[in-house]
GROMACS .gro file of C-alpha atoms in nm:
model
  355
    1MET     CA    1   1.279   3.425   1.517
    2GLU     CA    2   1.039   3.671   1.676
    3MET     CA    3   0.879   3.595   2.013
    4THR     CA    4   0.506   3.666   2.019
    5LEU     CA    5   0.197   3.595   2.227
    6ARG     CA    6  -0.150   3.501   2.110
    7TRP     CA    7  -0.407   3.773   2.185
    8TYR     CA    8  -0.781   3.746   2.119
    9GLY     CA    9  -0.864   4.116   2.121
   10SER     CA   10  -0.957   4.365   2.392
   11LYS     CA   11  -1.323   4.256   2.400
   12PHE     CA   12  -1.245   3.888   2.455
   13ASP     CA   13  -0.905   3.846   2.621
   14THR     CA   14  -0.832   3.880   2.992
   15VAL     CA   15  -0.471   3.961   2.900
   16THR     CA   16  -0.403   4.318   2.788
   17LEU     CA   17  -0.165   4.449   2.527
   18GLN     CA   18   0.005   4.652   2.800
   19GLN     CA   19   0.079   4.333   2.993
   20ILE     CA   20   0.211   4.158   2.684
   21ARG     CA   21   0.433   4.456   2.609
   22GLN     CA   22   0.605   4.404   2.946
   23ILE     CA   23   0.709   4.043   2.881
   24PRO     CA   24   1.083   4.057   2.804
   25GLY     CA   25   1.157   3.980   2.441
   26VAL     CA   26   0.796   3.976   2.319
   27THR     CA   27   0.758   4.221   2.033
   28GLY     CA   28   0.445   4.110   1.850
   29VAL     CA   29   0.107   3.946   1.887
   30ILE     CA   30  -0.070   3.676   1.694
   31THR     CA   31  -0.430   3.789   1.684
   32THR     CA   32  -0.765   3.759   1.509
   33LEU     CA   33  -1.105   3.918   1.460
   34TYR     CA   34  -1.254   3.680   1.713
   35ASP     CA   35  -1.616   3.777   1.653
   36THR     CA   36  -1.613   3.686   1.282
   37ALA     CA   37  -1.766   3.359   1.169
   38PRO     CA   38  -1.602   3.115   0.925
   39GLY     CA   39  -1.686   3.234   0.575
   40ASP     CA   40  -1.717   3.602   0.669
   41VAL     CA   41  -1.510   3.859   0.480
   42TRP     CA   42  -1.275   4.056   0.703
   43SER     CA   43  -1.309   4.418   0.599
   44ARG     CA   44  -1.000   4.624   0.551
   45GLU     CA   45  -1.140   4.882   0.794
   46ARG     CA   46  -1.169   4.632   1.079
   47ILE     CA   47  -0.825   4.492   1.008
   48ARG     CA   48  -0.681   4.844   1.014
   49GLU     CA   49  -0.857   4.923   1.344
   50LEU     CA   50  -0.709   4.610   1.501
   51LYS     CA   51  -0.366   4.691   1.365
   52GLU     CA   52  -0.377   5.048   1.497
   53GLU     CA   53  -0.484   4.928   1.844
   54VAL     CA   54  -0.194   4.682   1.862
   55GLU     CA   55   0.062   4.930   1.732
   56ALA     CA   56  -0.052   5.197   1.978
   57SER     CA   57   0.067   4.964   2.256
   58GLY     CA   58   0.418   4.940   2.113
   59LEU     CA   59   0.364   4.596   1.960
   60HIS     CA   60   0.276   4.486   1.608
   61ILE     CA   61   0.068   4.214   1.444
   62ALA     CA   62   0.310   3.935   1.355
   63GLY     CA   63   0.036   3.716   1.212
   64ILE     CA   64  -0.326   3.610   1.220
   65GLU     CA   65  -0.455   3.300   1.397
   66SER     CA   66  -0.701   3.220   1.260
   67VAL     CA   67  -0.896   3.302   0.948
   68ASN     CA   68  -1.118   2.999   0.994
   69ILE     CA   69  -1.215   2.774   0.704
   70HIS     CA   70  -1.587   2.730   0.637
   71ASP     CA   71  -1.709   2.372   0.656
   72ALA     CA   72  -1.834   2.394   0.296
   73ILE     CA   73  -1.471   2.418   0.187
   74LYS     CA   74  -1.362   2.124   0.401
   75VAL     CA   75  -1.637   1.894   0.275
   76GLY     CA   76  -1.624   2.025  -0.083
   77SER     CA   77  -1.991   2.112  -0.107
   78ALA     CA   78  -2.144   2.285  -0.409
   79ASP     CA   79  -2.121   2.632  -0.252
   80ARG     CA   80  -1.756   2.610  -0.151
   81ASP     CA   81  -1.635   2.852  -0.420
   82LYS     CA   82  -1.843   3.130  -0.265
   83TYR     CA   83  -1.663   3.085   0.066
   84ILE     CA   84  -1.323   3.052  -0.101
   85ASP     CA   85  -1.390   3.381  -0.281
   86ASN     CA   86  -1.466   3.539   0.057
   87TYR     CA   87  -1.144   3.393   0.195
   88ILE     CA   88  -0.947   3.537  -0.095
   89GLU     CA   89  -1.100   3.879  -0.033
   90THR     CA   90  -0.995   3.857   0.331
   91LEU     CA   91  -0.640   3.763   0.227
   92GLU     CA   92  -0.631   4.061  -0.009
   93ASN     CA   93  -0.739   4.293   0.270
   94LEU     CA   94  -0.478   4.150   0.507
   95GLY     CA   95  -0.207   4.185   0.245
   96GLN     CA   96  -0.305   4.545   0.176
   97GLU     CA   97  -0.265   4.612   0.549
   98ASP     CA   98   0.086   4.462   0.543
   99ILE     CA   99  -0.003   4.140   0.728
  100HIS     CA  100   0.167   3.840   0.572
  101LEU     CA  101   0.104   3.534   0.790
  102VAL     CA  102  -0.217   3.334   0.839
  103CYS     CA  103  -0.237   3.029   1.064
  104TYR     CA  104  -0.538   2.807   0.990
  105ASN     CA  105  -0.650   2.449   1.032
  106PHE     CA  106  -0.842   2.192   0.829
  107MET     CA  107  -0.988   1.988   1.115
  108PRO     CA  108  -1.345   1.859   1.081
  109VAL     CA  109  -1.603   1.965   1.345
  110PHE     CA  110  -1.372   2.006   1.646
  111ASP     CA  111  -1.074   2.240   1.601
  112TRP     CA  112  -0.902   2.061   1.887
  113THR     CA  113  -1.017   1.814   2.150
  114ARG     CA  114  -0.961   1.804   2.524
  115THR     CA  115  -1.157   1.607   2.781
  116GLU     CA  116  -1.061   1.831   3.072
  117LEU     CA  117  -0.988   2.203   3.088
  118ALA     CA  118  -0.880   2.216   3.451
  119ARG     CA  119  -0.699   1.896   3.552
  120VAL     CA  120  -0.521   1.964   3.881
  121ARG     CA  121  -0.150   1.889   3.876
  122PRO     CA  122   0.058   1.804   4.186
  123ASP     CA  123   0.178   2.165   4.220
  124GLY     CA  124  -0.183   2.291   4.233
  125SER     CA  125  -0.187   2.440   3.884
  126THR     CA  126  -0.461   2.338   3.643
  127VAL     CA  127  -0.413   2.235   3.282
  128LEU     CA  128  -0.586   2.113   2.968
  129ALA     CA  129  -0.584   1.733   2.942
  130TYR     CA  130  -0.701   1.447   2.720
  131THR     CA  131  -0.781   1.083   2.775
  132GLN     CA  132  -0.899   0.855   2.497
  133GLU     CA  133  -1.098   0.658   2.753
  134ALA     CA  134  -1.312   0.966   2.824
  135VAL     CA  135  -1.368   1.031   2.452
  136ASP     CA  136  -1.469   0.670   2.393
  137ALA     CA  137  -1.725   0.693   2.675
  138ILE     CA  138  -1.902   1.011   2.563
  139ASP     CA  139  -2.142   1.101   2.285
  140PRO     CA  140  -1.989   1.380   2.071
  141GLU     CA  141  -2.309   1.582   2.117
  142ASP     CA  142  -2.229   1.599   2.489
  143MET     CA  143  -1.863   1.690   2.443
  144PHE     CA  144  -1.912   2.066   2.478
  145ASN     CA  145  -2.136   2.034   2.783
  146SER     CA  146  -1.877   1.815   2.953
  147ILE     CA  147  -1.620   2.096   2.953
  148ALA     CA  148  -1.836   2.410   2.946
  149ALA     CA  149  -1.826   2.462   3.323
  150ASP     CA  150  -1.445   2.497   3.312
  151THR     CA  151  -1.422   2.775   3.050
  152ASN     CA  152  -1.416   3.051   3.315
  153GLY     CA  153  -1.687   3.240   3.132
  154THR     CA  154  -1.483   3.264   2.811
  155VAL     CA  155  -1.554   3.141   2.459
  156MET     CA  156  -1.302   2.876   2.364
  157PRO     CA  157  -1.167   2.892   2.006
  158GLY     CA  158  -1.324   2.622   1.794
  159TRP     CA  159  -1.583   2.549   2.064
  160GLU     CA  160  -1.817   2.842   2.015
  161PRO     CA  161  -2.161   2.755   2.163
  162GLU     CA  162  -2.346   2.854   1.846
  163ARG     CA  163  -2.130   2.610   1.651
  164MET     CA  164  -2.157   2.333   1.907
  165ALA     CA  165  -2.537   2.367   1.891
  166HIS     CA  166  -2.521   2.217   1.542
  167ILE     CA  167  -2.307   1.912   1.619
  168LYS     CA  168  -2.556   1.670   1.461
  169GLU     CA  169  -2.563   1.865   1.137
  170LEU     CA  170  -2.184   1.896   1.133
  171PHE     CA  171  -2.135   1.521   1.175
  172GLU     CA  172  -2.388   1.464   0.898
  173MET     CA  173  -2.190   1.695   0.668
  174TYR     CA  174  -1.873   1.491   0.720
  175LYS     CA  175  -2.027   1.142   0.703
  176ASP     CA  176  -1.884   1.069   0.356
  177ILE     CA  177  -1.550   1.250   0.407
  178ASP     CA  178  -1.245   1.032   0.459
  179ASP     CA  179  -0.876   1.121   0.465
  180GLU     CA  180  -0.841   1.112   0.086
  181LYS     CA  181  -1.142   1.335   0.028
  182LEU     CA  182  -1.020   1.580   0.291
  183PHE     CA  183  -0.678   1.593   0.124
  184GLU     CA  184  -0.850   1.653  -0.210
  185ASN     CA  185  -1.056   1.940  -0.069
  186LEU     CA  186  -0.751   2.095   0.098
  187LYS     CA  187  -0.564   2.081  -0.233
  188TYR     CA  188  -0.853   2.252  -0.413
  189PHE     CA  189  -0.861   2.529  -0.152
  190LEU     CA  190  -0.486   2.588  -0.159
  191GLU     CA  191  -0.467   2.595  -0.539
  192ARG     CA  192  -0.742   2.858  -0.543
  193ILE     CA  193  -0.576   3.089  -0.289
  194MET     CA  194  -0.207   3.056  -0.384
  195PRO     CA  195  -0.216   3.324  -0.658
  196THR     CA  196  -0.339   3.576  -0.399
  197CYS     CA  197  -0.074   3.459  -0.152
  198ASP     CA  198   0.190   3.504  -0.421
  199LYS     CA  199   0.065   3.853  -0.503
  200TYR     CA  200   0.064   3.974  -0.141
  201ASN     CA  201   0.343   3.752  -0.004
  202ILE     CA  202   0.112   3.582   0.245
  203ASN     CA  203   0.240   3.268   0.413
  204MET     CA  204  -0.033   3.015   0.485
  205ALA     CA  205   0.069   2.808   0.788
  206ILE     CA  206  -0.154   2.508   0.847
  207HIS     CA  207  -0.190   2.400   1.209
  208PRO     CA  208  -0.169   2.028   1.285
  209ASP     CA  209  -0.469   1.831   1.405
  210ASP     CA  210  -0.492   1.800   1.781
  211PRO     CA  211  -0.471   1.524   1.890
  212ALA     CA  212  -0.291   1.366   1.596
  213TRP     CA  213  -0.536   1.083   1.539
  214SER     CA  214  -0.902   1.034   1.450
  215VAL     CA  215  -1.152   1.146   1.714
  216PHE     CA  216  -1.513   1.024   1.700
  217GLY     CA  217  -1.431   0.862   1.365
  218LEU     CA  218  -1.364   1.197   1.196
  219PRO     CA  219  -1.076   1.215   0.947
  220ARG     CA  220  -0.751   1.379   1.057
  221ILE     CA  221  -0.477   1.439   0.800
  222ILE     CA  222  -0.224   1.691   0.934
  223ILE     CA  223  -0.084   1.448   1.186
  224ASN     CA  224   0.266   1.326   1.093
  225LYS     CA  225   0.573   1.375   0.875
  226ALA     CA  226   0.448   1.169   0.581
  227ASN     CA  227   0.119   1.355   0.556
  228ILE     CA  228   0.265   1.702   0.594
  229LEU     CA  229   0.529   1.630   0.326
  230ARG     CA  230   0.249   1.504   0.102
  231MET     CA  231   0.068   1.833   0.153
  232MET     CA  232   0.382   2.033   0.070
  233LYS     CA  233   0.433   1.833  -0.248
  234MET     CA  234   0.073   1.844  -0.369
  235VAL     CA  235   0.078   2.225  -0.371
  236ASP     CA  236   0.448   2.298  -0.410
  237ASN     CA  237   0.450   2.670  -0.338
  238PRO     CA  238   0.670   2.833  -0.072
  239HIS     CA  239   0.364   3.016   0.063
  240ASN     CA  240   0.203   2.680   0.137
  241GLY     CA  241   0.363   2.605   0.471
  242VAL     CA  242   0.302   2.493   0.825
  243THR     CA  243   0.260   2.605   1.179
  244PHE     CA  244   0.491   2.370   1.362
  245CYS     CA  245   0.309   2.300   1.688
  246SER     CA  246   0.515   2.072   1.909
  247GLY     CA  247   0.221   2.007   2.139
  248SER     CA  248  -0.011   1.894   1.859
  249TYR     CA  249   0.232   1.681   1.659
  250GLY     CA  250   0.370   1.561   1.990
  251THR     CA  251   0.039   1.405   2.096
  252ASN     CA  252   0.155   1.109   1.888
  253LEU     CA  253   0.469   0.983   2.057
  254GLU     CA  254   0.581   0.822   1.730
  255ASN     CA  255   0.642   1.169   1.582
  256ASP     CA  256   1.011   1.267   1.605
  257LEU     CA  257   0.969   1.642   1.652
  258PRO     CA  258   1.326   1.762   1.577
  259ASP     CA  259   1.339   1.536   1.270
  260MET     CA  260   1.007   1.673   1.146
  261ILE     CA  261   1.136   2.029   1.186
  262ARG     CA  262   1.449   1.952   0.984
  263SER     CA  263   1.242   1.790   0.708
  264LEU     CA  264   1.037   2.110   0.669
  265LYS     CA  265   1.318   2.360   0.619
  266GLY     CA  266   1.185   2.667   0.441
  267ARG     CA  267   0.820   2.570   0.493
  268ILE     CA  268   0.776   2.639   0.865
  269HIS     CA  269   0.626   2.986   0.873
  270PHE     CA  270   0.515   2.991   1.236
  271ALA     CA  271   0.588   2.786   1.548
  272HIS     CA  272   0.398   2.697   1.864
  273VAL     CA  273   0.635   2.547   2.118
  274ARG     CA  274   0.496   2.378   2.428
  275ASN     CA  275   0.540   2.067   2.637
  276LEU     CA  276   0.316   1.774   2.726
  277LYS     CA  277   0.333   1.519   3.004
  278PHE     CA  278   0.215   1.169   2.916
  279ASN     CA  279   0.061   0.929   3.166
  280SER     CA  280   0.003   0.680   2.884
  281PRO     CA  281   0.018   0.713   2.503
  282THR     CA  282  -0.347   0.826   2.501
  283ASP     CA  283  -0.357   1.015   2.832
  284PHE     CA  284  -0.169   1.342   2.830
  285GLU     CA  285  -0.181   1.680   2.999
  286GLU     CA  286  -0.030   2.018   2.929
  287ALA     CA  287   0.288   2.092   3.124
  288ALA     CA  288   0.503   2.392   3.195
  289HIS     CA  289   0.732   2.472   2.902
  290LEU     CA  290   1.038   2.353   3.097
  291SER     CA  291   1.174   2.026   2.955
  292THR     CA  292   1.187   1.850   3.292
  293ASP     CA  293   0.820   1.923   3.360
  294GLY     CA  294   0.702   1.715   3.065
  295THR     CA  295   0.800   1.463   2.801
  296PHE     CA  296   0.967   1.671   2.529
  297ASP     CA  297   1.325   1.794   2.506
  298MET     CA  298   1.254   2.161   2.446
  299TYR     CA  299   1.620   2.241   2.386
  300GLU     CA  300   1.634   1.996   2.094
  301ILE     CA  301   1.313   2.139   1.946
  302MET     CA  302   1.445   2.496   1.960
  303LYS     CA  303   1.785   2.380   1.834
  304ALA     CA  304   1.627   2.219   1.529
  305LEU     CA  305   1.437   2.541   1.453
  306TYR     CA  306   1.760   2.739   1.484
  307GLU     CA  307   1.953   2.499   1.261
  308ILE     CA  308   1.704   2.527   0.973
  309GLY     CA  309   1.726   2.906   0.989
  310PHE     CA  310   1.374   2.959   1.118
  311ASP     CA  311   1.311   3.334   1.130
  312GLY     CA  312   0.934   3.356   1.166
  313PRO     CA  313   0.708   3.427   1.464
  314ILE     CA  314   0.709   3.182   1.750
  315ARG     CA  315   0.493   3.173   2.058
  316PRO     CA  316   0.457   2.980   2.378
  317ASP     CA  317   0.138   2.779   2.357
  318HIS     CA  318  -0.109   2.660   2.616
  319GLY     CA  319   0.000   2.754   2.964
  320ARG     CA  320  -0.100   2.625   3.304
  321MET     CA  321  -0.337   2.830   3.516
  322ILE     CA  322  -0.121   2.942   3.808
  323TRP     CA  323  -0.117   3.193   4.095
  324GLY     CA  324  -0.496   3.215   4.112
  325GLU     CA  325  -0.538   3.359   3.764
  326VAL     CA  326  -0.885   3.329   3.609
  327ALA     CA  327  -0.868   3.334   3.230
  328MET     CA  328  -0.946   3.138   2.915
  329PRO     CA  329  -0.805   2.791   2.991
  330GLY     CA  330  -0.457   2.764   2.842
  331TYR     CA  331  -0.441   3.135   2.763
  332GLY     CA  332  -0.368   3.314   3.087
  333LEU     CA  333  -0.084   3.561   3.123
  334TYR     CA  334   0.148   3.421   3.387
  335ASP     CA  335   0.252   3.080   3.262
  336ARG     CA  336   0.270   3.188   2.899
  337ALA     CA  337   0.495   3.477   3.004
  338LEU     CA  338   0.718   3.228   3.183
  339GLY     CA  339   0.714   3.013   2.871
  340ALA     CA  340   0.814   3.303   2.646
  341THR     CA  341   1.112   3.394   2.861
  342TYR     CA  342   1.218   3.028   2.888
  343LEU     CA  343   1.205   2.979   2.511
  344ASN     CA  344   1.393   3.304   2.457
  345GLY     CA  345   1.658   3.181   2.700
  346LEU     CA  346   1.696   2.853   2.512
  347TRP     CA  347   1.727   3.038   2.182
  348GLU     CA  348   1.991   3.272   2.322
  349ALA     CA  349   2.193   2.980   2.457
  350ILE     CA  350   2.172   2.796   2.121
  351GLU     CA  351   2.262   3.110   1.930
  352LYS     CA  352   2.567   3.182   2.147
  353GLY     CA  353   2.676   2.819   2.134
  354ALA     CA  354   2.674   2.829   1.755
  355ARG     CA  355   2.913   3.125   1.733
   0.00000   0.00000   0.00000
């Protein structure tokens, strides 16, 4: 595996490439053109500029997260082919610039949902958190406003203000979309793009829905072992794979994370490894990556990845805000750097134990 860190670009991220370069064992970044809208074509020139900036720091682009999917594709509207054609052009440009991994999601309206961005933990750190009780008590139109004050002046991925301004219209778009229709539209999208992925050896790694259940009545399909295996089977191409995110699949305590990893051998193209602490099955908060700080056995998760021969990029995911850092919630430097070194240490121990 290759240890990486997510980086949003020099115009948007409080963390610099120079800082990332100094984290032991981190050799690449997972990045994006953060100022592009879903449906936009990524020009080869802009991709090359981003690539050159990263490589000048001594790192490289290990993958893209995300090339976002336009809502027309998710709902299967009459103009979806136009946006799929744009997506294909972006994939071609990425492939021509020697970038071969794209993480994406197929979540309706909200890319992810949290009810708090700065819950204070006993040690004084602050974390992202979710309670179903809070979701049930709020109108979805007010969801963004309820967390906006805790974004530290940053633009949260999937919660861009210009997008959130159209919540009513977005909910209207999805009113007739259920799980089956969403699966059907995902299949259509994947079948259209797979020839390009085959040509340029691009691995598409779908990110699970977060949390792994319906929110505000919206369909959620990438939530468990049965559904992800269904997706693999319906478009049975090795480039159709997954981002295994322990924190997203792990929101549902019925998901056996090591078992899921073993069932996806050869189709996990990217991994997010993080921990959660549960106060109840529907009240959870982000934790430090250390196993004892949360609910998951991080050693067993990393061991399962090692045993299936996972050799793709991996990254620590949402970190706590610690030591007075002010950054995009979940995406500061300090705790993610600790997470990267901890995960590297686990991998080294597993690797040596297997010899």
